[in-house]
Amino acid sequence: MRISSKGEYGLRALLDLAQRVGEGPIQSHDIHLRQGIDENYLNQILILLRRAGLIESIRGPQGGHRLARPPSQITVLDALRALEGPLLTFDSGRDAPTPTDPMDRDLVREVWDGAREMLERYLASITLEDLCQRKAQRSGAMMYYI
Amino acid sequence: MRISSKGEYGLRALLDLAQRVGEGPIQSHDIHLRQGIDENYLNQILILLRRAGLIESIRGPQGGHRLARPPSQITVLDALRALEGPLLTFDSGRDAPTPTDPMDRDLVREVWDGAREMLERYLASITLEDLCQRKAQRSGAMMYYI
DNA sequence: GCATAGTCGAGTGATCCGGTTAAGTATCTT
DNA sequence: AAGATACTTAACCGGATCACTCGACTATGC
């Protein structure tokens, strides 16, 4: 059970935008340079984020991308849902061989429903603003050493 | 991000064994009949559980499988780790394009470390015994309707 | 020693992931 | 209007994984 790199890249792109709110549209090329994400792949990820309504894209020269909402209104869960689809799904669409004792299956699924609920609550509690603040605190602390 | 059916099947097999502790070795064929899991696939899953030390297997006629520890000593986390490998991993083994700003990546990974830790704590808190009790309570409640 | 029953590994078609390529479309500057 | 810029979309690709399947092997009890 792994988290795809799409989730990581997309979240980092959002974080990159969140740190530059108010600077006008940010070009995907700049994100690529700062974050080291393949530019073509990054473009695909940005499309997912736009379709999910998390960012807005402006075409043409001087175009780019910006957050559609303030960083405090975008959670990590929003990002992951846009990028990876539903979290912790089981393959409900299997042929379902109608076991003699269907109760065990329900039991197992309840465990996972609980896990998913807990995970979603956690991810929904973290906003882009939180992460930016966390980062600012650290680079602030580093300033003392300069 | 999905949970493979291997995790579900394996946990159901363990649950099947847990409900028959003390009845001697349970054959994979019987588990297959009760749980509706493909017998060959189930055998592969049982091998994983055996290698992880969760069950013991007895060969020959009248052979079968049994839990290696009492149900109270086996958690859902034990099962999932045996069946699916580490939970919520990110692909750390990628080429890592050394971004200009490596901090964002660290930030994202901390979020996931937190998610994993929380998930593992939850899954480790549920034992096979817990699930058996939960099931017994429900079938007990149903008895009133007969 | 032979049938029974569990063990193991290789193979398979489908699907997905990470990434690439190439064409298309919208917008700004000149 | 022309052309450069920059985002959009679809198609494609090799490799990995998933859910199984198959066939051979090996240990055990009668």
mmCIF file of C-alpha atoms (C1' of nucleotides) in Angstrom:
data_model
loop_
_atom_site.group_PDB
_atom_site.id
_atom_site.type_symbol
_atom_site.label_atom_id
_atom_site.label_comp_id
_atom_site.label_asym_id
_atom_site.label_seq_id
_atom_site.Cartn_x
_atom_site.Cartn_y
_atom_site.Cartn_z
ATOM 1 C CA MET A 1 0.000 0.000 0.000
ATOM 2 C CA ARG A 2 1.901 2.985 -1.215
ATOM 3 C CA ILE A 3 1.422 6.655 -1.920
ATOM 4 C CA SER A 4 2.161 7.477 -5.521
ATOM 5 C CA SER A 5 4.614 10.170 -6.395
ATOM 6 C CA LYS A 6 1.767 12.003 -8.054
ATOM 7 C CA GLY A 7 0.476 12.831 -4.614
ATOM 8 C CA GLU A 8 3.834 14.099 -3.477
ATOM 9 C CA TYR A 9 4.483 16.154 -6.589
ATOM 10 C CA GLY A 10 1.032 17.670 -6.630
ATOM 11 C CA LEU A 11 1.172 18.643 -3.011
ATOM 12 C CA ARG A 12 4.567 20.218 -3.509
ATOM 13 C CA ALA A 13 3.248 22.173 -6.470
ATOM 14 C CA LEU A 14 0.376 23.459 -4.356
ATOM 15 C CA LEU A 15 2.816 24.349 -1.603
ATOM 16 C CA ASP A 16 4.921 26.202 -4.113
ATOM 17 C CA LEU A 17 1.897 28.232 -5.183
ATOM 18 C CA ALA A 18 0.800 28.821 -1.618
ATOM 19 C CA GLN A 19 4.097 30.445 -0.786
ATOM 20 C CA ARG A 20 3.653 32.892 -3.636
ATOM 21 C CA VAL A 21 0.070 33.973 -3.185
ATOM 22 C CA GLY A 22 -0.423 37.493 -4.577
ATOM 23 C CA GLU A 23 2.563 37.382 -6.903
ATOM 24 C CA GLY A 24 0.398 36.843 -9.969
ATOM 25 C CA PRO A 25 0.276 33.629 -11.980
ATOM 26 C CA ILE A 26 3.165 31.220 -11.421
ATOM 27 C CA GLN A 27 4.376 29.380 -14.490
ATOM 28 C CA SER A 28 4.706 25.643 -14.440
ATOM 29 C CA HIS A 29 8.235 26.036 -15.708
ATOM 30 C CA ASP A 30 9.210 27.905 -12.538
ATOM 31 C CA ILE A 31 7.645 25.238 -10.349
ATOM 32 C CA HIS A 32 9.582 22.673 -12.319
ATOM 33 C CA LEU A 33 12.838 24.547 -11.681
ATOM 34 C CA ARG A 34 12.247 24.998 -7.970
ATOM 35 C CA GLN A 35 10.803 21.579 -7.217
ATOM 36 C CA GLY A 36 12.763 19.477 -9.655
ATOM 37 C CA ILE A 37 9.643 17.804 -11.027
ATOM 38 C CA ASP A 38 9.622 16.752 -14.668
ATOM 39 C CA GLU A 39 7.887 19.578 -16.506
ATOM 40 C CA ASN A 40 5.635 17.469 -18.708
ATOM 41 C CA TYR A 41 4.539 15.320 -15.864
ATOM 42 C CA LEU A 42 3.991 18.386 -13.720
ATOM 43 C CA ASN A 43 1.684 19.805 -16.365
ATOM 44 C CA GLN A 44 -0.459 16.695 -16.166
ATOM 45 C CA ILE A 45 -0.645 17.023 -12.424
ATOM 46 C CA LEU A 46 -1.605 20.685 -12.664
ATOM 47 C CA ILE A 47 -4.492 19.716 -14.911
ATOM 48 C CA LEU A 48 -5.788 17.374 -12.221
ATOM 49 C CA LEU A 49 -5.571 20.138 -9.671
ATOM 50 C CA ARG A 50 -7.385 22.526 -11.968
ATOM 51 C CA ARG A 51 -10.174 20.048 -12.681
ATOM 52 C CA ALA A 52 -10.621 19.589 -8.959
ATOM 53 C CA GLY A 53 -11.027 23.346 -8.623
ATOM 54 C CA LEU A 54 -7.966 23.807 -6.447
ATOM 55 C CA ILE A 55 -6.070 26.066 -8.855
ATOM 56 C CA GLU A 56 -6.854 28.432 -11.727
ATOM 57 C CA SER A 57 -4.781 28.550 -14.885
ATOM 58 C CA ILE A 58 -4.165 31.561 -17.113
ATOM 59 C CA ARG A 59 -3.049 30.904 -20.666
ATOM 60 C CA GLY A 60 -0.798 32.877 -22.910
ATOM 61 C CA PRO A 61 2.437 34.748 -22.222
ATOM 62 C CA GLN A 62 2.726 35.867 -18.611
ATOM 63 C CA GLY A 63 0.211 33.136 -17.854
ATOM 64 C CA GLY A 64 0.556 30.546 -15.160
ATOM 65 C CA HIS A 65 -1.284 29.030 -12.225
ATOM 66 C CA ARG A 66 -2.579 30.291 -8.934
ATOM 67 C CA LEU A 67 -4.554 28.891 -6.034
ATOM 68 C CA ALA A 68 -8.295 29.126 -6.495
ATOM 69 C CA ARG A 69 -8.829 29.609 -2.763
ATOM 70 C CA PRO A 70 -6.696 30.981 0.056
ATOM 71 C CA PRO A 71 -4.185 28.473 1.473
ATOM 72 C CA SER A 72 -6.185 28.209 4.666
ATOM 73 C CA GLN A 73 -9.101 26.815 2.649
ATOM 74 C CA ILE A 74 -7.184 24.014 0.943
ATOM 75 C CA THR A 75 -6.405 20.847 2.878
ATOM 76 C CA VAL A 76 -4.021 18.022 2.192
ATOM 77 C CA LEU A 77 -7.053 15.786 1.839
ATOM 78 C CA ASP A 78 -8.375 18.009 -0.952
ATOM 79 C CA ALA A 79 -5.084 17.631 -2.765
ATOM 80 C CA LEU A 80 -4.806 13.875 -2.351
ATOM 81 C CA ARG A 81 -8.376 13.278 -3.424
ATOM 82 C CA ALA A 82 -7.778 15.298 -6.583
ATOM 83 C CA LEU A 83 -4.534 13.485 -7.337
ATOM 84 C CA GLU A 84 -5.053 9.922 -6.238
ATOM 85 C CA GLY A 85 -8.777 9.438 -6.197
ATOM 86 C CA PRO A 86 -10.490 7.994 -3.144
ATOM 87 C CA LEU A 87 -8.235 6.952 -0.271
ATOM 88 C CA LEU A 88 -7.929 3.404 1.034
ATOM 89 C CA THR A 89 -10.508 1.812 -1.208
ATOM 90 C CA PHE A 90 -10.910 -1.903 -1.418
ATOM 91 C CA ASP A 91 -11.905 -3.451 -4.676
ATOM 92 C CA SER A 92 -15.610 -3.524 -4.026
ATOM 93 C CA GLY A 93 -16.168 -4.222 -7.709
ATOM 94 C CA ARG A 94 -14.982 -7.803 -7.556
ATOM 95 C CA ASP A 95 -17.204 -10.690 -8.482
ATOM 96 C CA ALA A 96 -17.877 -11.371 -4.826
ATOM 97 C CA PRO A 97 -17.937 -15.177 -4.580
ATOM 98 C CA THR A 98 -20.765 -15.112 -2.022
ATOM 99 C CA PRO A 99 -18.982 -16.807 0.853
ATOM 100 C CA THR A 100 -20.842 -19.161 3.110
ATOM 101 C CA ASP A 101 -20.108 -16.803 5.973
ATOM 102 C CA PRO A 102 -20.426 -13.236 4.674
ATOM 103 C CA MET A 103 -20.038 -11.758 8.134
ATOM 104 C CA ASP A 104 -16.257 -12.015 8.163
ATOM 105 C CA ARG A 105 -16.056 -9.888 5.093
ATOM 106 C CA ASP A 106 -18.210 -7.192 6.638
ATOM 107 C CA LEU A 107 -16.032 -7.287 9.717
ATOM 108 C CA VAL A 108 -12.889 -6.693 7.688
ATOM 109 C CA ARG A 109 -14.477 -3.859 5.765
ATOM 110 C CA GLU A 110 -15.546 -2.138 8.925
ATOM 111 C CA VAL A 111 -11.972 -2.137 10.095
ATOM 112 C CA TRP A 112 -10.955 -0.412 6.904
ATOM 113 C CA ASP A 113 -13.812 2.030 6.974
ATOM 114 C CA GLY A 114 -12.560 3.034 10.386
ATOM 115 C CA ALA A 115 -9.023 3.384 9.126
ATOM 116 C CA ARG A 116 -10.126 5.500 6.206
ATOM 117 C CA GLU A 117 -12.240 7.763 8.354
ATOM 118 C CA MET A 118 -9.371 8.332 10.733
ATOM 119 C CA LEU A 119 -6.935 9.004 7.922
ATOM 120 C CA GLU A 120 -9.255 11.462 6.234
ATOM 121 C CA ARG A 121 -9.850 13.375 9.414
ATOM 122 C CA TYR A 122 -6.124 13.720 9.893
ATOM 123 C CA LEU A 123 -5.414 14.853 6.349
ATOM 124 C CA ALA A 124 -8.356 17.252 6.361
ATOM 125 C CA SER A 125 -6.958 18.906 9.471
ATOM 126 C CA ILE A 126 -3.823 20.079 7.663
ATOM 127 C CA THR A 127 -4.102 23.076 5.354
ATOM 128 C CA LEU A 128 -1.581 24.571 2.988
ATOM 129 C CA GLU A 129 -1.383 27.521 5.332
ATOM 130 C CA ASP A 130 -0.322 25.227 8.171
ATOM 131 C CA LEU A 131 2.485 23.813 6.097
ATOM 132 C CA CYS A 132 3.669 27.235 4.981
ATOM 133 C CA GLN A 133 3.780 28.402 8.574
ATOM 134 C CA ARG A 134 5.681 25.327 9.608
ATOM 135 C CA LYS A 135 8.224 26.018 6.916
ATOM 136 C CA ALA A 136 8.502 29.710 7.753
ATOM 137 C CA GLN A 137 9.191 28.864 11.372
ATOM 138 C CA ARG A 138 12.075 26.642 10.439
ATOM 139 C CA SER A 139 13.730 28.967 7.972
ATOM 140 C CA GLY A 140 13.204 31.704 10.561
ATOM 141 C CA ALA A 141 15.058 29.626 13.106
ATOM 142 C CA MET A 142 17.861 29.108 10.639
ATOM 143 C CA MET A 143 18.289 32.868 10.225
ATOM 144 C CA TYR A 144 20.048 33.021 13.550
ATOM 145 C CA TYR A 145 22.928 31.054 12.147
ATOM 146 C CA ILE A 146 23.610 33.388 9.279
ATOM 147 C CA MET B 1 -4.525 4.402 -2.966
ATOM 148 C CA ARG B 2 -6.254 1.151 -2.457
ATOM 149 C CA ILE B 3 -6.127 -1.901 -0.229
ATOM 150 C CA SER B 4 -5.473 -5.050 -2.212
ATOM 151 C CA SER B 5 -7.775 -7.985 -1.955
ATOM 152 C CA LYS B 6 -4.837 -9.950 -0.608
ATOM 153 C CA GLY B 7 -5.185 -8.010 2.610
ATOM 154 C CA GLU B 8 -8.872 -8.710 2.834
ATOM 155 C CA TYR B 9 -8.573 -12.396 2.021
ATOM 156 C CA GLY B 10 -5.687 -12.933 4.386
ATOM 157 C CA LEU B 11 -7.412 -11.242 7.252
ATOM 158 C CA ARG B 12 -10.538 -13.274 6.639
ATOM 159 C CA ALA B 13 -8.495 -16.457 6.629
ATOM 160 C CA LEU B 14 -6.954 -15.494 9.965
ATOM 161 C CA LEU B 15 -10.393 -14.699 11.313
ATOM 162 C CA ASP B 16 -11.613 -18.080 10.144
ATOM 163 C CA LEU B 17 -8.782 -19.760 12.049
ATOM 164 C CA ALA B 18 -9.313 -17.598 15.104
ATOM 165 C CA GLN B 19 -12.895 -18.764 15.410
ATOM 166 C CA ARG B 20 -11.765 -22.390 15.446
ATOM 167 C CA VAL B 21 -8.907 -22.271 17.893
ATOM 168 C CA GLY B 22 -8.488 -25.667 19.568
ATOM 169 C CA GLU B 23 -10.240 -27.644 16.822
ATOM 170 C CA GLY B 24 -6.980 -28.957 15.427
ATOM 171 C CA PRO B 25 -5.513 -27.966 12.067
ATOM 172 C CA ILE B 26 -7.928 -26.343 9.639
ATOM 173 C CA GLN B 27 -7.471 -27.252 6.007
ATOM 174 C CA SER B 28 -7.210 -24.563 3.392
ATOM 175 C CA HIS B 29 -9.963 -26.286 1.465
ATOM 176 C CA ASP B 30 -12.387 -25.680 4.333
ATOM 177 C CA ILE B 31 -11.412 -22.017 4.528
ATOM 178 C CA HIS B 32 -11.973 -21.799 0.806
ATOM 179 C CA LEU B 33 -15.458 -23.259 1.157
ATOM 180 C CA ARG B 34 -16.472 -21.010 4.022
ATOM 181 C CA GLN B 35 -14.937 -17.782 2.779
ATOM 182 C CA GLY B 36 -15.389 -18.213 -0.953
ATOM 183 C CA ILE B 37 -11.751 -17.418 -1.673
ATOM 184 C CA ASP B 38 -10.120 -19.110 -4.645
ATOM 185 C CA GLU B 39 -8.289 -22.102 -3.228
ATOM 186 C CA ASN B 40 -5.010 -21.663 -5.102
ATOM 187 C CA TYR B 41 -4.823 -17.995 -4.330
ATOM 188 C CA LEU B 42 -5.664 -18.705 -0.725
ATOM 189 C CA ASN B 43 -2.763 -21.130 -0.545
ATOM 190 C CA GLN B 44 -0.386 -18.394 -1.626
ATOM 191 C CA ILE B 45 -1.776 -16.102 1.009
ATOM 192 C CA LEU B 46 -1.402 -18.761 3.686
ATOM 193 C CA ILE B 47 2.262 -19.093 2.747
ATOM 194 C CA LEU B 48 2.735 -15.374 3.389
ATOM 195 C CA LEU B 49 1.067 -15.703 6.765
ATOM 196 C CA ARG B 50 3.209 -18.679 7.640
ATOM 197 C CA ARG B 51 6.432 -16.917 6.658
ATOM 198 C CA ALA B 52 5.441 -14.004 8.858
ATOM 199 C CA GLY B 53 5.049 -16.409 11.768
ATOM 200 C CA LEU B 54 1.334 -15.782 12.208
ATOM 201 C CA ILE B 55 0.209 -19.332 11.462
ATOM 202 C CA GLU B 56 1.666 -22.836 11.572
ATOM 203 C CA SER B 57 1.055 -25.407 8.858
ATOM 204 C CA ILE B 58 0.909 -29.156 9.266
ATOM 205 C CA ARG B 59 1.461 -31.305 6.203
ATOM 206 C CA GLY B 60 0.048 -34.623 5.216
ATOM 207 C CA PRO B 61 -3.472 -36.042 5.589
ATOM 208 C CA GLN B 62 -5.415 -34.464 8.444
ATOM 209 C CA GLY B 63 -3.000 -31.562 8.124
ATOM 210 C CA GLY B 64 -3.939 -27.928 7.919
ATOM 211 C CA HIS B 65 -3.236 -24.560 9.465
ATOM 212 C CA ARG B 66 -3.586 -23.033 12.870
ATOM 213 C CA LEU B 67 -2.743 -19.739 14.526
ATOM 214 C CA ALA B 68 0.781 -19.593 15.884
ATOM 215 C CA ARG B 69 -0.311 -17.364 18.758
ATOM 216 C CA PRO B 70 -3.602 -16.831 20.608
ATOM 217 C CA PRO B 71 -6.001 -14.459 18.785
ATOM 218 C CA SER B 72 -5.417 -11.790 21.389
ATOM 219 C CA GLN B 73 -1.758 -11.673 20.360
ATOM 220 C CA ILE B 74 -2.339 -11.101 16.637
ATOM 221 C CA THR B 75 -3.291 -7.643 15.429
ATOM 222 C CA VAL B 76 -4.688 -6.446 12.131
ATOM 223 C CA LEU B 77 -1.436 -4.574 11.636
ATOM 224 C CA ASP B 78 0.502 -7.853 11.918
ATOM 225 C CA ALA B 79 -1.679 -9.321 9.210
ATOM 226 C CA LEU B 80 -1.477 -6.384 6.826
ATOM 227 C CA ARG B 81 2.264 -6.107 7.187
ATOM 228 C CA ALA B 82 2.640 -9.766 6.333
ATOM 229 C CA LEU B 83 0.307 -9.505 3.365
ATOM 230 C CA GLU B 84 0.937 -6.106 1.843
ATOM 231 C CA GLY B 85 4.369 -5.110 3.031
ATOM 232 C CA PRO B 86 4.949 -1.734 4.641
ATOM 233 C CA LEU B 87 1.943 0.572 4.846
ATOM 234 C CA LEU B 88 1.702 3.963 3.173
ATOM 235 C CA THR B 89 5.185 4.046 1.718
ATOM 236 C CA PHE B 90 6.180 6.686 -0.769
ATOM 237 C CA ASP B 91 8.603 5.808 -3.500
ATOM 238 C CA SER B 92 11.729 6.902 -1.713
ATOM 239 C CA GLY B 93 13.779 4.953 -4.218
ATOM 240 C CA ARG B 94 13.239 7.403 -7.058
ATOM 241 C CA ASP B 95 16.091 9.287 -8.666
ATOM 242 C CA ALA B 96 15.338 12.310 -6.514
ATOM 243 C CA PRO B 97 15.951 15.238 -8.871
ATOM 244 C CA THR B 98 17.490 17.353 -6.105
ATOM 245 C CA PRO B 99 15.039 20.226 -6.142
ATOM 246 C CA THR B 100 16.232 23.763 -5.567
ATOM 247 C CA ASP B 101 14.035 23.868 -2.502
ATOM 248 C CA PRO B 102 14.261 20.480 -0.767
ATOM 249 C CA MET B 103 12.288 21.692 2.213
ATOM 250 C CA ASP B 104 8.912 21.276 0.567
ATOM 251 C CA ARG B 105 9.609 17.654 0.012
ATOM 252 C CA ASP B 106 10.497 17.117 3.631
ATOM 253 C CA LEU B 107 7.324 18.883 4.632
ATOM 254 C CA VAL B 108 5.202 16.566 2.514
ATOM 255 C CA ARG B 109 6.939 13.503 3.840
ATOM 256 C CA GLU B 110 6.361 14.548 7.406
ATOM 257 C CA VAL B 111 2.666 14.730 6.713
ATOM 258 C CA TRP B 112 2.733 11.174 5.484
ATOM 259 C CA ASP B 113 4.891 9.940 8.291
ATOM 260 C CA GLY B 114 2.238 11.298 10.602
ATOM 261 C CA ALA B 115 -0.506 9.601 8.634
ATOM 262 C CA ARG B 116 1.298 6.301 8.671
ATOM 263 C CA GLU B 117 1.993 6.450 12.363
ATOM 264 C CA MET B 118 -1.644 7.169 13.105
ATOM 265 C CA LEU B 119 -2.838 4.394 10.826
ATOM 266 C CA GLU B 120 -0.470 1.873 12.342
ATOM 267 C CA ARG B 121 -1.515 2.716 15.851
ATOM 268 C CA TYR B 122 -5.121 2.181 14.893
ATOM 269 C CA LEU B 123 -4.546 -1.136 13.175
ATOM 270 C CA ALA B 124 -2.299 -2.380 15.960
ATOM 271 C CA SER B 125 -5.059 -1.722 18.452
ATOM 272 C CA ILE B 126 -7.381 -4.275 16.862
ATOM 273 C CA THR B 127 -6.729 -7.955 17.551
ATOM 274 C CA LEU B 128 -8.305 -11.045 16.071
ATOM 275 C CA GLU B 129 -9.892 -11.633 19.432
ATOM 276 C CA ASP B 130 -11.593 -8.236 19.259
ATOM 277 C CA LEU B 131 -13.071 -9.060 15.886
ATOM 278 C CA CYS B 132 -14.275 -12.477 17.009
ATOM 279 C CA GLN B 133 -15.988 -10.926 19.992
ATOM 280 C CA ARG B 134 -17.597 -8.329 17.814
ATOM 281 C CA LYS B 135 -18.942 -11.066 15.591
ATOM 282 C CA ALA B 136 -20.143 -13.194 18.469
ATOM 283 C CA GLN B 137 -22.081 -10.270 19.894
ATOM 284 C CA ARG B 138 -23.926 -9.746 16.652
ATOM 285 C CA SER B 139 -24.827 -13.348 16.003
ATOM 286 C CA GLY B 140 -25.915 -13.501 19.619
ATOM 287 C CA ALA B 141 -28.217 -10.571 19.071
ATOM 288 C CA MET B 142 -29.649 -12.241 16.016
ATOM 289 C CA MET B 143 -30.566 -15.323 18.029
ATOM 290 C CA TYR B 144 -33.533 -13.475 19.453
ATOM 291 C CA TYR B 145 -35.175 -13.387 16.068
ATOM 292 C CA ILE B 146 -35.107 -17.123 15.523
ATOM 293 C "C1'" DG C 1 4.486 -47.241 -1.117
ATOM 294 C "C1'" DC C 2 0.733 -44.788 -2.389
ATOM 295 C "C1'" DA C 3 -2.788 -41.550 -1.884
ATOM 296 C "C1'" DT C 4 -3.491 -37.392 0.561
ATOM 297 C "C1'" DA C 5 -2.652 -32.707 1.515
ATOM 298 C "C1'" DG C 6 0.245 -28.750 1.897
ATOM 299 C "C1'" DT C 7 4.274 -26.059 -0.460
ATOM 300 C "C1'" DC C 8 6.472 -23.552 -3.893
ATOM 301 C "C1'" DG C 9 7.662 -21.078 -8.079
ATOM 302 C "C1'" DA C 10 6.867 -19.807 -12.635
ATOM 303 C "C1'" DG C 11 3.653 -17.850 -15.811
ATOM 304 C "C1'" DT C 12 -0.352 -14.755 -17.481
ATOM 305 C "C1'" DG C 13 -3.572 -11.221 -18.809
ATOM 306 C "C1'" DA C 14 -5.208 -6.948 -17.069
ATOM 307 C "C1'" DT C 15 -4.444 -2.803 -14.984
ATOM 308 C "C1'" DC C 16 -1.862 1.048 -13.246
ATOM 309 C "C1'" DC C 17 2.206 4.166 -12.618
ATOM 310 C "C1'" DG C 18 5.525 7.355 -14.002
ATOM 311 C "C1'" DG C 19 6.918 9.554 -17.731
ATOM 312 C "C1'" DT C 20 7.212 11.076 -22.796
ATOM 313 C "C1'" DT C 21 5.718 12.794 -27.132
ATOM 314 C "C1'" DA C 22 3.206 15.382 -30.089
ATOM 315 C "C1'" DA C 23 -0.397 17.982 -31.514
ATOM 316 C "C1'" DG C 24 -3.734 21.566 -30.286
ATOM 317 C "C1'" DT C 25 -5.610 25.904 -28.230
ATOM 318 C "C1'" DA C 26 -5.754 30.275 -25.968
ATOM 319 C "C1'" DT C 27 -3.554 34.718 -25.003
ATOM 320 C "C1'" DC C 28 -0.260 38.398 -24.902
ATOM 321 C "C1'" DT C 29 3.145 41.348 -27.257
ATOM 322 C "C1'" DT C 30 4.536 43.718 -31.190
ATOM 323 C "C1'" DA D 1 -2.197 40.114 -38.004
ATOM 324 C "C1'" DA D 2 1.965 37.377 -36.678
ATOM 325 C "C1'" DG D 3 4.326 34.936 -33.749
ATOM 326 C "C1'" DA D 4 5.937 33.608 -29.454
ATOM 327 C "C1'" DT D 5 4.456 31.997 -25.111
ATOM 328 C "C1'" DA D 6 2.245 28.860 -22.150
ATOM 329 C "C1'" DC D 7 -1.402 25.837 -20.782
ATOM 330 C "C1'" DT D 8 -4.394 21.502 -22.555
ATOM 331 C "C1'" DT D 9 -5.339 17.125 -24.208
ATOM 332 C "C1'" DA D 10 -4.810 12.590 -25.950
ATOM 333 C "C1'" DA D 11 -2.052 8.928 -27.146
ATOM 334 C "C1'" DC D 12 1.598 6.108 -26.173
ATOM 335 C "C1'" DC D 13 5.256 3.321 -23.682
ATOM 336 C "C1'" DG D 14 8.081 0.177 -20.604
ATOM 337 C "C1'" DG D 15 7.973 -1.608 -16.259
ATOM 338 C "C1'" DA D 16 5.648 -3.017 -12.108
ATOM 339 C "C1'" DT D 17 1.946 -4.922 -9.636
ATOM 340 C "C1'" DC D 18 -2.403 -7.566 -9.049
ATOM 341 C "C1'" DA D 19 -5.264 -11.446 -8.944
ATOM 342 C "C1'" DC D 20 -5.042 -15.643 -10.304
ATOM 343 C "C1'" DT D 21 -3.687 -20.209 -12.533
ATOM 344 C "C1'" DC D 22 -0.958 -24.188 -13.350
ATOM 345 C "C1'" DG D 23 2.116 -27.696 -12.636
ATOM 346 C "C1'" DA D 24 5.449 -29.869 -10.133
ATOM 347 C "C1'" DC D 25 7.323 -31.006 -5.652
ATOM 348 C "C1'" DT D 26 7.439 -32.733 -0.893
ATOM 349 C "C1'" DA D 27 6.076 -34.332 3.529
ATOM 350 C "C1'" DT D 28 2.880 -37.344 6.119
ATOM 351 C "C1'" DG D 29 -0.368 -41.084 7.504
ATOM 352 C "C1'" DC D 30 -2.372 -45.439 6.548
#
